CSV table of C-alpha atoms in Angstrom, one decimal:
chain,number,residue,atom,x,y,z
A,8,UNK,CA,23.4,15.0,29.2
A,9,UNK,CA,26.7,13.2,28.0
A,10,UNK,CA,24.0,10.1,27.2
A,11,UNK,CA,22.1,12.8,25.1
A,12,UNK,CA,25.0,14.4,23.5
A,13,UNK,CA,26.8,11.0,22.2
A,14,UNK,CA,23.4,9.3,21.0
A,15,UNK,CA,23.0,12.7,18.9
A,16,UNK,CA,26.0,11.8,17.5
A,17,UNK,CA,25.7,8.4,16.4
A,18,UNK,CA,22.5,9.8,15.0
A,19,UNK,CA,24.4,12.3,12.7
A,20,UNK,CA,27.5,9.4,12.1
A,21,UNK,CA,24.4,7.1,10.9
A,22,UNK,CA,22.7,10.1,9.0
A,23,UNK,CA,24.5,10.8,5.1
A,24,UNK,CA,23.5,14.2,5.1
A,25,UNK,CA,26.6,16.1,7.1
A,26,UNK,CA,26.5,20.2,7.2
A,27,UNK,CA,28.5,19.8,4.1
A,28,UNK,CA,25.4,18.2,2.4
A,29,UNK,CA,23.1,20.6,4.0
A,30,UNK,CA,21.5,23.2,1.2
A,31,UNK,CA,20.5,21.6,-2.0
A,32,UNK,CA,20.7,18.7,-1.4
A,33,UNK,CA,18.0,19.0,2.0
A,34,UNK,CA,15.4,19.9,-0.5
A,35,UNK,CA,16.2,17.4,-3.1
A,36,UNK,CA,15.9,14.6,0.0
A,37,UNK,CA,12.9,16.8,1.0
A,38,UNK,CA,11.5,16.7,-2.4
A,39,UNK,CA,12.6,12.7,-2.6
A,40,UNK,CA,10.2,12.2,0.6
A,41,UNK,CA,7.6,14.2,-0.4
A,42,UNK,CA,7.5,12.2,-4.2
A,43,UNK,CA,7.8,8.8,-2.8
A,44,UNK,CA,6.9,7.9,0.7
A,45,UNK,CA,9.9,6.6,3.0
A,46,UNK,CA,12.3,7.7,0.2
A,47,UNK,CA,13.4,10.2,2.5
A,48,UNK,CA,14.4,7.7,5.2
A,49,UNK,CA,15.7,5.1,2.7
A,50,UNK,CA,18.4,7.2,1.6
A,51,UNK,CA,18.9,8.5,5.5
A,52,UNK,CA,19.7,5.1,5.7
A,53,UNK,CA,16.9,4.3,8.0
A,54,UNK,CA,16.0,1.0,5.9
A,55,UNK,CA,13.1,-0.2,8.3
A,56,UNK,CA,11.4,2.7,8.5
A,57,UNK,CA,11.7,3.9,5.0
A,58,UNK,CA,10.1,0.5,3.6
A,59,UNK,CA,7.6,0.3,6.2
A,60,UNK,CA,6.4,3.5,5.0
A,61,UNK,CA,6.6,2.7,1.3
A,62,UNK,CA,4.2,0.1,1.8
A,63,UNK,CA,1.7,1.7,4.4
A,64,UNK,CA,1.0,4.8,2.9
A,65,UNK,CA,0.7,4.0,-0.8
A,66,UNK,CA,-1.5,1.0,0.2
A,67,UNK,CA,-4.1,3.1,2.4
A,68,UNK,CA,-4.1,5.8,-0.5
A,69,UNK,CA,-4.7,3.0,-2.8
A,70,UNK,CA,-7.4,1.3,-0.7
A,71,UNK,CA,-9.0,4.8,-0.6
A,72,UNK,CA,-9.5,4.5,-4.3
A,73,UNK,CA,-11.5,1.8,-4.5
A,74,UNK,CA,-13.2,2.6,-1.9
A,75,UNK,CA,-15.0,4.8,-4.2
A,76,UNK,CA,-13.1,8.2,-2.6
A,77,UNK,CA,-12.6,11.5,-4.7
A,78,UNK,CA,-8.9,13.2,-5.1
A,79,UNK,CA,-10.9,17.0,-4.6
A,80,UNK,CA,-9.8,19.5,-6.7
A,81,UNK,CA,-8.4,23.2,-5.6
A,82,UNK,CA,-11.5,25.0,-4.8
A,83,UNK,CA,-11.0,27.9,-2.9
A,84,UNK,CA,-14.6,29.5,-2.4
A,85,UNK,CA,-15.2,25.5,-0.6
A,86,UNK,CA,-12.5,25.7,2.1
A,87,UNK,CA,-13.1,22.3,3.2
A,88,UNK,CA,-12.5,21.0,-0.7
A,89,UNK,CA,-9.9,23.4,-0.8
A,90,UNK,CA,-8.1,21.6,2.8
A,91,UNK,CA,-9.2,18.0,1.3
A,92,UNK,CA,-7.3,18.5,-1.5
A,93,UNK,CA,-4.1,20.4,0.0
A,94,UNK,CA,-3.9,17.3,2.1
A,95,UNK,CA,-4.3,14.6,-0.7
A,96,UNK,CA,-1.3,16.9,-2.0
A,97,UNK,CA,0.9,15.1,0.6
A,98,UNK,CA,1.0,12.0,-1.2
A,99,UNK,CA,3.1,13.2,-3.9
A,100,UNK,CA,4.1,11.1,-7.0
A,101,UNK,CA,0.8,8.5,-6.6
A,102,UNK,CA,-1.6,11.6,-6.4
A,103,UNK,CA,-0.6,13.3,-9.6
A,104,UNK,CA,-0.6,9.9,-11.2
A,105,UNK,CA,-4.0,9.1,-10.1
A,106,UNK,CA,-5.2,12.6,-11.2
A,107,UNK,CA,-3.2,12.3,-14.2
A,108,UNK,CA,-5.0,8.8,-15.2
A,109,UNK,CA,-8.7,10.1,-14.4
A,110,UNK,CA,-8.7,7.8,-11.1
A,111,UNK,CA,-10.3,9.6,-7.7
A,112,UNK,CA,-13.4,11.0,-9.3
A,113,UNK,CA,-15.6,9.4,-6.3
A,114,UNK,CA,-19.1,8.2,-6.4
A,115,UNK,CA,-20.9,10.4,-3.3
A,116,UNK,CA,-23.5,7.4,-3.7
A,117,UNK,CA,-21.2,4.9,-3.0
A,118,UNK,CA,-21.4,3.5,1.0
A,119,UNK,CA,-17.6,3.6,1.4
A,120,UNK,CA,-17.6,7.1,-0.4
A,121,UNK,CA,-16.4,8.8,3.4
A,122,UNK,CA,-13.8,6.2,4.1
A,123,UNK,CA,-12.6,6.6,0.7
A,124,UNK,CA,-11.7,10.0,1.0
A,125,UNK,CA,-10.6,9.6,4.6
A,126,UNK,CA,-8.1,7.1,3.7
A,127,UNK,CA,-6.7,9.2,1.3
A,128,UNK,CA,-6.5,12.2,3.1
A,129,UNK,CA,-5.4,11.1,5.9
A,130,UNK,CA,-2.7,8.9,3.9
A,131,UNK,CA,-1.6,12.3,2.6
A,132,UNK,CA,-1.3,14.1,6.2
A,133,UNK,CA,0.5,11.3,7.4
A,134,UNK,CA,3.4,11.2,4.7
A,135,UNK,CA,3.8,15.1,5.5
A,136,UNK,CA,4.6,13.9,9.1
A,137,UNK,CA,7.0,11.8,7.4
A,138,UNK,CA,9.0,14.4,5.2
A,139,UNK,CA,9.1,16.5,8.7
A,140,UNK,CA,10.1,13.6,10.1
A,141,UNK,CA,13.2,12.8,7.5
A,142,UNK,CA,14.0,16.6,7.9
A,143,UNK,CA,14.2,16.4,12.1
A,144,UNK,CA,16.7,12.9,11.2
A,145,UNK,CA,18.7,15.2,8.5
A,146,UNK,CA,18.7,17.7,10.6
A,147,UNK,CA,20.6,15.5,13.3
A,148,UNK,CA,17.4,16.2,15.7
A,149,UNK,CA,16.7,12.3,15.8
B,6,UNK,CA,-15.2,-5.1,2.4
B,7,UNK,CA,-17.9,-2.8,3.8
B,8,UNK,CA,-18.4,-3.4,6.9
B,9,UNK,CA,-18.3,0.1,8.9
B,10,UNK,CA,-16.2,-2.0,11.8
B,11,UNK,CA,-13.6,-3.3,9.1
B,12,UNK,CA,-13.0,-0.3,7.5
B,13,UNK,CA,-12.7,1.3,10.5
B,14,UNK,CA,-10.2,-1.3,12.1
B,15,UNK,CA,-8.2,-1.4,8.5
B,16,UNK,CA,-8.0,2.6,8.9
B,17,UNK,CA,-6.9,2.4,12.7
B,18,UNK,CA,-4.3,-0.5,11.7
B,19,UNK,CA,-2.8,1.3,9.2
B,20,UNK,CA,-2.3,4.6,11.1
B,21,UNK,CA,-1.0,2.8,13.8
B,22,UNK,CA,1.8,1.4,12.0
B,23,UNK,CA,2.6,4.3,10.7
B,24,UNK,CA,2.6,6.4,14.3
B,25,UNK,CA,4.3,3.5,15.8
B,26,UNK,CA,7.4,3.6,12.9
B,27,UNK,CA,7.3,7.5,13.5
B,28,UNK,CA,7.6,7.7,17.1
B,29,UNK,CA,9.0,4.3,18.0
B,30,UNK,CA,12.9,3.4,16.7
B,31,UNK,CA,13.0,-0.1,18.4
B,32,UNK,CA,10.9,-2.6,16.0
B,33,UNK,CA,9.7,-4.6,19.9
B,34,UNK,CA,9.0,-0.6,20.9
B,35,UNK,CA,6.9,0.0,17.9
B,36,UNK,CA,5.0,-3.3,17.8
B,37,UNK,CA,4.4,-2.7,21.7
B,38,UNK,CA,3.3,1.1,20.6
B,39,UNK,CA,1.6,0.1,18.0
B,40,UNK,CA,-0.4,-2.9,19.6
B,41,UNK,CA,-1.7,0.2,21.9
B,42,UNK,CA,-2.6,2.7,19.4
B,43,UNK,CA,-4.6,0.0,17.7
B,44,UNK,CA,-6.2,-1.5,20.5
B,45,UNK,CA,-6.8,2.7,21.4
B,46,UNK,CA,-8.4,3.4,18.2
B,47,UNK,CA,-11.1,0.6,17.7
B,48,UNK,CA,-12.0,1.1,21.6
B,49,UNK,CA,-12.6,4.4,21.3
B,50,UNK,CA,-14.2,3.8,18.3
B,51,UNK,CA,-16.6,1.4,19.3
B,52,UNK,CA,-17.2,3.1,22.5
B,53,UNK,CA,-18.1,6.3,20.6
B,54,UNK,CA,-20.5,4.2,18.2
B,55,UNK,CA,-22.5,3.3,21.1
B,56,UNK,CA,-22.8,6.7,22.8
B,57,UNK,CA,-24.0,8.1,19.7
B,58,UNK,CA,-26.3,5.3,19.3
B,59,UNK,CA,-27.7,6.1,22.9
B,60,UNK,CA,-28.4,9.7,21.6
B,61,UNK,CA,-31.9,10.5,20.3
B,62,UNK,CA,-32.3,12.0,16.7
């Protein structure tokens, strides 16, 4: 218990976010994580993990693009668009961009059409686990 | 690359590392994690290929 109670604390010692910082500045850190993947945990000051995850994700979204995969748009009547493109959401900055630039239109005939967009959707759940992830360390959970 | 078993192993590999980093703090822990998610995720994998290979259309 004492173990449990002093690693929590050299968690939060490690962690720049004290209660003071806790508000506004959560959601900008939030918003930081969200936008770039392993900004959260770069400025949490967890270096490895926050440049691990600035390589991996981008790099399997990317990879999903040439693979021929399609950024779905917001369709509501098509749930299964609609949860494709919620989740594609997750990557932030480098989805808007790629919409933004007319990238992730797709080619259904292409072979590697499927794995295209299950790279990229999955790239975008995963860097949601992230952001929770920064917010459990800012948080002092972890 | 088109290969169904190279996409498949590029997918597992990068998830891996990224469960690994998640759940892991150590970087000898998340290798060792991370050696087993991969290992997890191409066995199963392959093992599901063949089943549904084994079933008739």
């Amino acid at each position: 218990m004492a173990e449990k109670t002093s690693t929590r604390q050299d968690a939060a010692r490690r962690t720049p976010l004290t209660s003071s910082h806790v508000g506004s500045r959560l959601w900008v850190l939030l918003a930081a994580a969200w936008l770039v993947p392993g900004a959260g945990h770069l400025w949490l000051g967890r270096r490895q993990k926050g440049v691990t995850f600035l390589l991996t994700l981008p790099i399997m979204f990317a990879i999903g693009l040439s693979l021929n995969g399609r950024l779905f748009p917001f369709h509501p009547p098509e749930p299964l668009v609609a949860l494709a493109a919620l989740a594609t959401v997750g990557m932030g900055l480098l989805n808007m961009l790629a919409r933004l630039s007319g990238m992730g239109a797709g080619d259904v005939t292409a072979v590697t059409w499927e794995y295209g967009n299950a790279f990229m959707i999955v790239a975008g759940l995963l860097n949601m686990l992230v952001v929770l992830d920064a917010f459990d360390i800012a948080e002092g959970r972890k | 690359m088109t290969s169904h078993l190279g996409l498949m192993s590029l997918f597992a590999l990068l998830v891996s590392i990224v469960f690994a980093t998640l759940m892991r703090d150590d970087p000898r822990e998340q290798l060792r994690f991370g050696g087993k998610l991969l290992a997890g995720f191409v066995g199963l994998g392959v093992t599901a290929g063949w089943l549904l290979y084994l079933l008739p259309l």
